[in-house]
Short mmCIF file of C-alpha atoms in Angstrom, two decimals:
data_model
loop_
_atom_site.label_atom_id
_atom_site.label_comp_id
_atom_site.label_asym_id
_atom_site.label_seq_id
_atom_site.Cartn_x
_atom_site.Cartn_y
_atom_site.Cartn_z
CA UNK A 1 -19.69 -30.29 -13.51
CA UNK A 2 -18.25 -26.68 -13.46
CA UNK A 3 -15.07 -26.20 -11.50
CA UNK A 4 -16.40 -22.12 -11.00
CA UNK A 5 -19.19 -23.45 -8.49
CA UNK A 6 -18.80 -24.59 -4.90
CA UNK A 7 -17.74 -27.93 -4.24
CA UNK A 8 -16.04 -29.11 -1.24
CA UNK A 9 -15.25 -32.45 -2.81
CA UNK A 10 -11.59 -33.78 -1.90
CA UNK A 11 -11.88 -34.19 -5.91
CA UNK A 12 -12.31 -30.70 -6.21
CA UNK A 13 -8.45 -29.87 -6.68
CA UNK A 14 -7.90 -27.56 -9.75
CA UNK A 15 -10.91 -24.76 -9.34
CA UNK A 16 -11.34 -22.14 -12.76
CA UNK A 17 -12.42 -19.58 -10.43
CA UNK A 18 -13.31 -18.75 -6.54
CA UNK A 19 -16.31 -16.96 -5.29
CA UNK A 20 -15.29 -14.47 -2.98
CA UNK A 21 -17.15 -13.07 0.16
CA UNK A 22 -20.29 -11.33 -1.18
CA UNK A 23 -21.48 -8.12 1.05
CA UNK A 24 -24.78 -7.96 0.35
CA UNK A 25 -27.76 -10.13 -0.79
CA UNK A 26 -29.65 -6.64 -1.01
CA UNK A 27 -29.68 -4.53 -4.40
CA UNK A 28 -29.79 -0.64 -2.24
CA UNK A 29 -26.80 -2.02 -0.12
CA UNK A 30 -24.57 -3.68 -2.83
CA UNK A 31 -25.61 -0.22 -4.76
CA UNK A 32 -24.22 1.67 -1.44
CA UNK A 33 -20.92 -0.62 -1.12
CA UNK A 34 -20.29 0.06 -4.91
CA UNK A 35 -20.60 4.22 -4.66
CA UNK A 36 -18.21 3.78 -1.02
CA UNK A 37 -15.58 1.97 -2.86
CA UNK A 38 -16.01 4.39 -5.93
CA UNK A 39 -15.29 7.60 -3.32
CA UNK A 40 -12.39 5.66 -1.67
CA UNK A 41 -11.06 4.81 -4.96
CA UNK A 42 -10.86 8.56 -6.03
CA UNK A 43 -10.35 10.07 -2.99
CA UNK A 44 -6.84 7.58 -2.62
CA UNK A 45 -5.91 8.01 -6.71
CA UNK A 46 -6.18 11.73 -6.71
CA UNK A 47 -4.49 12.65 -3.85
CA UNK A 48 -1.61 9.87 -4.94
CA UNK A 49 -1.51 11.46 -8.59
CA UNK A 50 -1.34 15.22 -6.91
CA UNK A 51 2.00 14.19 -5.09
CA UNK A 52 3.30 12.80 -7.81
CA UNK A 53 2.19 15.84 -9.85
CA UNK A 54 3.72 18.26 -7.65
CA UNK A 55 7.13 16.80 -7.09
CA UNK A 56 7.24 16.01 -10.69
CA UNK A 57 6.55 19.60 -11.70
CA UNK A 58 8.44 21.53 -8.43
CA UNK A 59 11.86 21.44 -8.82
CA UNK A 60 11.79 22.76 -5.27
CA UNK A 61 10.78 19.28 -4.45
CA UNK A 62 13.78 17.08 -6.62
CA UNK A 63 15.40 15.93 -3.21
CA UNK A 64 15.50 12.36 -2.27
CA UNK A 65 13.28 12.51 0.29
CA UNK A 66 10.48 13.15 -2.03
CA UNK A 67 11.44 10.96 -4.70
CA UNK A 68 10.84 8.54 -2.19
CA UNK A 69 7.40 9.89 -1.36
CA UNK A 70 6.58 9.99 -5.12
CA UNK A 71 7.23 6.41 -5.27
CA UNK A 72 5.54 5.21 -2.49
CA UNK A 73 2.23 6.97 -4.18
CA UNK A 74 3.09 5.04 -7.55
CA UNK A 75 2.88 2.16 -4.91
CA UNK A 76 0.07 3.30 -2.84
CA UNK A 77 -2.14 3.63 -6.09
CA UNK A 78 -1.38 0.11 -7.34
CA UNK A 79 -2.46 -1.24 -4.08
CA UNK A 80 -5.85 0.34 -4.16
CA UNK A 81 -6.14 -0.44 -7.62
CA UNK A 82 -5.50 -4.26 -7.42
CA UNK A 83 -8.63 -4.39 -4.88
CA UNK A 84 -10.94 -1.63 -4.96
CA UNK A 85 -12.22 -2.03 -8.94
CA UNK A 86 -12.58 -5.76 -8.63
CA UNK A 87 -14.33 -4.70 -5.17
CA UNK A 88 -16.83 -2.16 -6.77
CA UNK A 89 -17.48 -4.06 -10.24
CA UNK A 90 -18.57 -7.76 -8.14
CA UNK A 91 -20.88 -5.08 -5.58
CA UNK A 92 -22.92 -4.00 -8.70
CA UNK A 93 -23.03 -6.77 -10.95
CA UNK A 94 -24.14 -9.18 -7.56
CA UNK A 95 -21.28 -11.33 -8.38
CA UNK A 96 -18.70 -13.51 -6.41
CA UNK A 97 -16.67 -14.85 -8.42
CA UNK A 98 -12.81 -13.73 -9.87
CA UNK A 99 -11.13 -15.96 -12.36
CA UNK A 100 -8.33 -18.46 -11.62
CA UNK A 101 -5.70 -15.98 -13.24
CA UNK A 102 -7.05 -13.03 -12.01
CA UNK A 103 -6.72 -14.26 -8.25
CA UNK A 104 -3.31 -14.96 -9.01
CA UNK A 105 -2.67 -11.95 -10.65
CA UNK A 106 -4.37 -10.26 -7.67
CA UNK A 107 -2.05 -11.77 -5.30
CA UNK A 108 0.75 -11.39 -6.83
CA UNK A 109 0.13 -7.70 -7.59
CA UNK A 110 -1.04 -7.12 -3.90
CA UNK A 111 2.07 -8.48 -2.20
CA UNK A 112 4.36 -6.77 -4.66
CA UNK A 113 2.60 -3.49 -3.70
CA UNK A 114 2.65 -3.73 -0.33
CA UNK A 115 6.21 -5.42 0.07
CA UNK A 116 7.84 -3.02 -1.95
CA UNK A 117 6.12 0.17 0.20
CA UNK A 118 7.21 -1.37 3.27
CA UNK A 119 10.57 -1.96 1.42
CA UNK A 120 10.42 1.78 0.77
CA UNK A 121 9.44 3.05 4.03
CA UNK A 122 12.99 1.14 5.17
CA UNK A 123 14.45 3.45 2.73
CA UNK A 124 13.00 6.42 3.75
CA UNK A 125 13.95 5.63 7.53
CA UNK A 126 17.57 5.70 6.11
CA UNK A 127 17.25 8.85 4.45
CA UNK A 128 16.15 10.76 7.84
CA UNK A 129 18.88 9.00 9.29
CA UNK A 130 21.24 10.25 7.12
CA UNK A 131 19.92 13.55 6.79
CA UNK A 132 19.99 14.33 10.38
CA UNK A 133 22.61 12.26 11.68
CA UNK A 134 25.21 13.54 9.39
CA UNK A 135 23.92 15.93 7.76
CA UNK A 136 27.05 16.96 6.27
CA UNK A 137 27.45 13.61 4.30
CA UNK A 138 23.87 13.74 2.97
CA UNK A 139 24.56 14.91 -0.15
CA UNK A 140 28.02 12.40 -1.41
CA UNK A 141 25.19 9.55 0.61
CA UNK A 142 21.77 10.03 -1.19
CA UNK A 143 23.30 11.15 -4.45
CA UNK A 144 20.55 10.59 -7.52
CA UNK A 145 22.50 7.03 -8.74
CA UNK A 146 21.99 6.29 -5.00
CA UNK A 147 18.00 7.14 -4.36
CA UNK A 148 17.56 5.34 -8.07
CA UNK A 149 19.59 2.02 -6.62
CA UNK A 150 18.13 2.10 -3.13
CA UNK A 151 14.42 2.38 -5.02
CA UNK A 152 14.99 -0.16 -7.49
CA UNK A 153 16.09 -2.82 -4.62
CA UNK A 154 12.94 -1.90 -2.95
CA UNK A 155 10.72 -2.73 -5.76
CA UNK A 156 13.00 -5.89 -7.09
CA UNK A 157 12.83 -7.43 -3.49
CA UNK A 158 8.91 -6.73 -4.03
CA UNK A 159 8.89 -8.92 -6.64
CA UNK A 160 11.38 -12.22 -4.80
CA UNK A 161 8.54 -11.98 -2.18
CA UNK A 162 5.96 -12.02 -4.57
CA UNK A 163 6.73 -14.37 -6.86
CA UNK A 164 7.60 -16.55 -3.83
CA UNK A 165 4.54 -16.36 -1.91
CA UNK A 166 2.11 -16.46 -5.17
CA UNK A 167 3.82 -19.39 -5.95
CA UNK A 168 3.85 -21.36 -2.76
CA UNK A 169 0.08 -20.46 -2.37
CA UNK A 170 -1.02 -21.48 -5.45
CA UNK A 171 0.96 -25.00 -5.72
CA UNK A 172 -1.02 -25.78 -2.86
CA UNK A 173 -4.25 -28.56 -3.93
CA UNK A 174 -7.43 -26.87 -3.02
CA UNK A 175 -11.03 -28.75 -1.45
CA UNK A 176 -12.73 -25.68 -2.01
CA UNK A 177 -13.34 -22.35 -4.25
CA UNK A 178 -15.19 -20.28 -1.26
CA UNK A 179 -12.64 -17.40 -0.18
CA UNK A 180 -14.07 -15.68 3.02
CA UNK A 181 -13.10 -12.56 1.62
CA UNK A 182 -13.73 -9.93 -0.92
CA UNK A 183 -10.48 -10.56 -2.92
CA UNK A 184 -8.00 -13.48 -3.07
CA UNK A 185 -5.98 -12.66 0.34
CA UNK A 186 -3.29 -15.58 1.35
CA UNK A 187 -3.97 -16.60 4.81
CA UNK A 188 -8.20 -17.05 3.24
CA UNK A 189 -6.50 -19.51 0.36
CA UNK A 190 -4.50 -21.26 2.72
CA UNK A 191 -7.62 -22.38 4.57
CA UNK A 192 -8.55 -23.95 1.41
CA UNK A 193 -5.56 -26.42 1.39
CA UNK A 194 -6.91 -30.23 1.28
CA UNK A 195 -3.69 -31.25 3.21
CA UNK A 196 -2.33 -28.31 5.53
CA UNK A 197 0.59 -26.90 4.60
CA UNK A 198 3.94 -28.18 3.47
CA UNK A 199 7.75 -26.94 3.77
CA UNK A 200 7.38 -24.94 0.75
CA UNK A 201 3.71 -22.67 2.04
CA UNK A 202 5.59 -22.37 5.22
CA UNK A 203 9.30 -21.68 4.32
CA UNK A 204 7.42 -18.67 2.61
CA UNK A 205 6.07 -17.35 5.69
CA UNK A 206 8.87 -17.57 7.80
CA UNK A 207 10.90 -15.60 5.28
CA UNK A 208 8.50 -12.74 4.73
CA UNK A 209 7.58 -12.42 8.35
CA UNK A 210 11.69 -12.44 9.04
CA UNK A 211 11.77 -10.09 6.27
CA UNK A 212 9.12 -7.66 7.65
CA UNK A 213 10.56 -8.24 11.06
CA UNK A 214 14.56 -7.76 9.89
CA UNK A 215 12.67 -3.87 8.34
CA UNK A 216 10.70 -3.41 11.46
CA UNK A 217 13.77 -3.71 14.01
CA UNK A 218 16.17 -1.63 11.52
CA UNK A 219 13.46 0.90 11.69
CA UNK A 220 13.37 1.31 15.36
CA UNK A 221 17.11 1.39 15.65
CA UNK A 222 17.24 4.14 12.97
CA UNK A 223 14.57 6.25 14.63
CA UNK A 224 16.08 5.26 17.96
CA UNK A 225 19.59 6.78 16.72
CA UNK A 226 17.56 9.91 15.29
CA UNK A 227 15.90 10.94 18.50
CA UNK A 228 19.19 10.51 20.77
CA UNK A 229 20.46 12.91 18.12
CA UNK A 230 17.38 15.12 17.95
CA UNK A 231 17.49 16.03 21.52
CA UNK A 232 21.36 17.20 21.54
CA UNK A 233 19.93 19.69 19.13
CA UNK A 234 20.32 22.84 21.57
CA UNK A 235 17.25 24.76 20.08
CA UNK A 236 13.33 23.59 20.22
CA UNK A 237 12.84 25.21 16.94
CA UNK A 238 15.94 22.73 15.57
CA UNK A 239 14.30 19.98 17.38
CA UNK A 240 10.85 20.72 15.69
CA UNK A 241 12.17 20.74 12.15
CA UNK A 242 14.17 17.45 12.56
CA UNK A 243 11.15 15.94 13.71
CA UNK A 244 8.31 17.53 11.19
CA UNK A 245 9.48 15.06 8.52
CA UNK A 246 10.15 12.05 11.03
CA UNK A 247 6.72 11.87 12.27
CA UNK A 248 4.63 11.36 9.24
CA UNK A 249 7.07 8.68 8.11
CA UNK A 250 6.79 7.14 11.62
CA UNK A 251 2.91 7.44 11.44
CA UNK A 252 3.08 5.65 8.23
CA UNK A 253 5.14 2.64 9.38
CA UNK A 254 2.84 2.12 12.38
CA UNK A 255 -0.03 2.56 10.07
CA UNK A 256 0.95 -0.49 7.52
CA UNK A 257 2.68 -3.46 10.44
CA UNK A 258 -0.09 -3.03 12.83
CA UNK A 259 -2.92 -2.88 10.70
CA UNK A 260 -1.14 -5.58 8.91
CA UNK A 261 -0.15 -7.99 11.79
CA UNK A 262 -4.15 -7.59 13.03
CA UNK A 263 -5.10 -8.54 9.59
CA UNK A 264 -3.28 -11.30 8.59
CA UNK A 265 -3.84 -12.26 12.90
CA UNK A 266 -7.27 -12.01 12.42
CA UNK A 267 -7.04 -14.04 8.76
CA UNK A 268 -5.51 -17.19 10.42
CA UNK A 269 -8.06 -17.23 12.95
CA UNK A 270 -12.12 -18.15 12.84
CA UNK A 271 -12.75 -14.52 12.72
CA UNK A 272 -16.33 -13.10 11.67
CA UNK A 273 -16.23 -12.37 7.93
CA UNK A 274 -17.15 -8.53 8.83
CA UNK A 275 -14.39 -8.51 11.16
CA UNK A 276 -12.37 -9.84 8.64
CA UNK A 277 -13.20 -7.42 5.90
CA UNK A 278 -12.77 -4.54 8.47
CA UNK A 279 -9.15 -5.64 8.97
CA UNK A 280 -8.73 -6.16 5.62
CA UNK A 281 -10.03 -2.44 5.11
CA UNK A 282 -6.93 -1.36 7.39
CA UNK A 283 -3.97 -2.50 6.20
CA UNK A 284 -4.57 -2.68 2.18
CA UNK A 285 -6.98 0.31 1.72
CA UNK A 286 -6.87 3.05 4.78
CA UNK A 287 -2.58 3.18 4.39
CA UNK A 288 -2.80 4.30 0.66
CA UNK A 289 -6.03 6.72 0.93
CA UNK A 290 -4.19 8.36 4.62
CA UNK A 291 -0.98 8.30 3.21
CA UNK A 292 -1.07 11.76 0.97
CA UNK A 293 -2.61 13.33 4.23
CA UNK A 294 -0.32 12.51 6.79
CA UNK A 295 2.46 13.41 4.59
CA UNK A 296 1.38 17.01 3.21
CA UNK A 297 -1.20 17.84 6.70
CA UNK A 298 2.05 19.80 8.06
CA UNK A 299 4.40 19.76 4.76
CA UNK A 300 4.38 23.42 3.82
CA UNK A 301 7.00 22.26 0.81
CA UNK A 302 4.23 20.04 -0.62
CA UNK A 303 1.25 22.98 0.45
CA UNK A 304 3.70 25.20 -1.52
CA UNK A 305 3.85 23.05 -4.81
CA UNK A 306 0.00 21.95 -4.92
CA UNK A 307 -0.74 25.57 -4.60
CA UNK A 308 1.52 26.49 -7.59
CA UNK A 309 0.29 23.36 -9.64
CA UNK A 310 -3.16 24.23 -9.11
CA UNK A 311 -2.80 28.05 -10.09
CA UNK A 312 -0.77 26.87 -13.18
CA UNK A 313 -3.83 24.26 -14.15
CA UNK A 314 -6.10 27.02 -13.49
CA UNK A 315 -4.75 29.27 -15.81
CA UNK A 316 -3.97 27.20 -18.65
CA UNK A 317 -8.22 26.65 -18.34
CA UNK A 318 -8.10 30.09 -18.76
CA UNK A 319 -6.16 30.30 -21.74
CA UNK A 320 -7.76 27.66 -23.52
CA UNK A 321 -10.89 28.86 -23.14
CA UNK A 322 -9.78 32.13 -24.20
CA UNK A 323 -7.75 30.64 -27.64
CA UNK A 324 -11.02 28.45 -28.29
CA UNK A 325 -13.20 31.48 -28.12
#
C-alpha cells in the first residue's frame, strides 16, 4: 500500500507525503482561492522588493534603522513565499498532498522566517532605544560592524530554533498523513503523534515560547523606557517625531505575537478548519503583505526614495525606447 494515502493505522509510522486541508471540492472556487493567493502573493513581494529597492538605491536611507527594515522585507518575502506558491499551485491542480521533504523543508523555512523577524523586530526596538534615549551615543552604538552583528544573530538564532523545532517535530512517529491545514504547520503535526509528546517535542516548546516571551518583555521595557523619555521632550513637535518611527515598529510587534499566540491557541485546540486557516491567514500572511504599509503610510523618507526610484525607472523606459528606436 502507498504511504502518500490516508491511513490511520498505528502501522502507519513513516508517511512519503501528507495531504493537507483542501479548500474547495468546487473547480470556480479552488479557481477563486488560486487568483486570491496570486494577488496576495504580489501585492506582499512587490511592496517587499520596493523597500528593499529604495534603501538600496537612496543613500539618504543607509542608516541602521532601515537596514533593519530592508531585512525584515528579505524576511517578510520568504515567509510568504514558503506558503503562498505551495498554497496557489495545490488550489488549481485540486491537490492535497506536499511531499515528505517538502513539509520539512516548509517548516523549517517557515520558523526560520518568522523567528528571525521577530528576532529582528527585538533589534529594531533597540535601535529606537538607542536613538532616542541617547541620542548622542547613537552613532559609536549602531556603527555598520554593529547593525551587520546584531542582524546576523537575528537570523543565526532563526536557524537554532529552526533546526530545533523541525527536528523535534519530525522525530515524532506519526498514525496519520491528514494535516488540518493548508501547509505543514507544527501544532497540526503534533496532533498526528501516535504517542503524545515526549521531553524532546516539549523541551522545544518551552524554549521558543521562553524565547518569544524573553523578546516580548525586553520589548515592553524598551518602549516603556522610550515613552518616559518621549514625554520629557519639552516640545509636541519633538514628541511627534520621536514617536513617528516608534509606532509602526510597535504596530508591527503587536501585529506578529497576537496574531501568532491566537494561531498557534487556536492550532492546539479542536478549532473549525476555517477558523483555523483564518488564523493561520493572520500571523504568517497579513504581517508580511501590511508590513511595507505600516512602515512607509507616514514615512516621508521612504515616500521620498520610491518617488525618486520610480522617476529614475521611468526614465530609463524612456531612454531605451528612444536608443531602440
Amino acid at each position: 500500500m502507498k504511504m502518500g494515502i490516508e491511513d490511520t493505522n498505528s502501522s502507519f509510522t513513516s508517511p512519503t507525503e501528507f495531504l493537507l486541508l483542501e479548500f474547495s471540492n468546487i473547480r470556480s472556487l479552488r479557481i477563486l482561492h488560486f487568483f486570491g493567493f496570486l494577488a496576495l502573493y504580489l501585492i506582499a513581494v512587490i511592496a517587499n522588493l520596493l523597500i528593499i529597492m529604495a534603501v538600496s538605491f537612496d543613500y539618504h536611507l543607509h542608516t541602521p534603522m532601515y537596514f533593519f527594515l530592508m531585512n525584515l522585507a528579505v524576511l517578510d518575502i520568504g515567509t510568504v513565499s514558503v506558503l503562498v506558491p505551495k498554497a496557489m499551485v495545490n488550489s488549481l491542480m485540486q491537490s492535497r498532498t506536499i511531499s515528505y521533504s517538502g513539509c520539512v523543508a516548509q517548516i523549517f523555512l517557515l520558523v526560520f522566517f518568522i523567528g528571525s523577524d521577530f528576532a529582528l523586530l527585538t533589534v529594531m526596538a533597540h535601535d529606537r532605544y538607542v536613538a532616542i534615549c541617547s541620542p548622542l551615543q547613537y552613532e559609536t552604538t549602531m556603527h555598520k560592524g554593529a547593525c551587520i552583528q546584531m542582524v546576523a544573530t537575528a537570523w543565526f538564532s532563526g536557524v537554532l530554533n529552526s533546526s530545533l523545532n523541525t527536528g523535534s517535530t519530525f522525530a515524532i512517529t506519526f498514525c496519520s498523513n491528514v494535516v488540518n491545514q493548508f501547509f505543514c504547520e507544527i501544532p497540526q503535526l503534533f496532533k498526528l503523534s501516535c504517542s503524545g509528546l515526549f521531553f524532546v517535542q516539549i523541551g522545544a516548546i518551552v524554549l521558543t515560547c521562553g524565547i518569544v516571551l524573553g523578546c516580548f518583555i525586553f520589548i515592553t521595557l524598551t518602549y516603556v523606557k522610550i515613552f518616559a523619555t518621549v514625554l520629557k521632550i519639552p516640545s509636541v513637535q519633538g514628541q511627534k517625531k520621536a514617536l513617528s518611527t516608534c509606532i509602526p515598529h510597535l504596530t508591527v510587534v503587536f501585529l506578529l505575537v497576537f496574531s501568532g499566540i491566537f494561531a498557534y491557541g487556536s492550532s492546539a485546540t479542536d478549532t473549525s478548519s476555517d477558523l483555523g486557516i483564518v488564523f493561520a491567514f493572520f500571523y504568517a500572511i497579513l504581517p508580511p503583505l501590511l508590513n511595507p504599509f505600516i512602515y512607509t503610510m507616514r514615512n516621508k523618507e521612504i515616500k521620498t526614495a520610491l518617488l525618486k526610484l520610480f522617476t529614475m525607472m521611468h526614465f530609463s523606459k524612456i531612454i531605451s525606447c528612444r536608443v531602440i528606436l
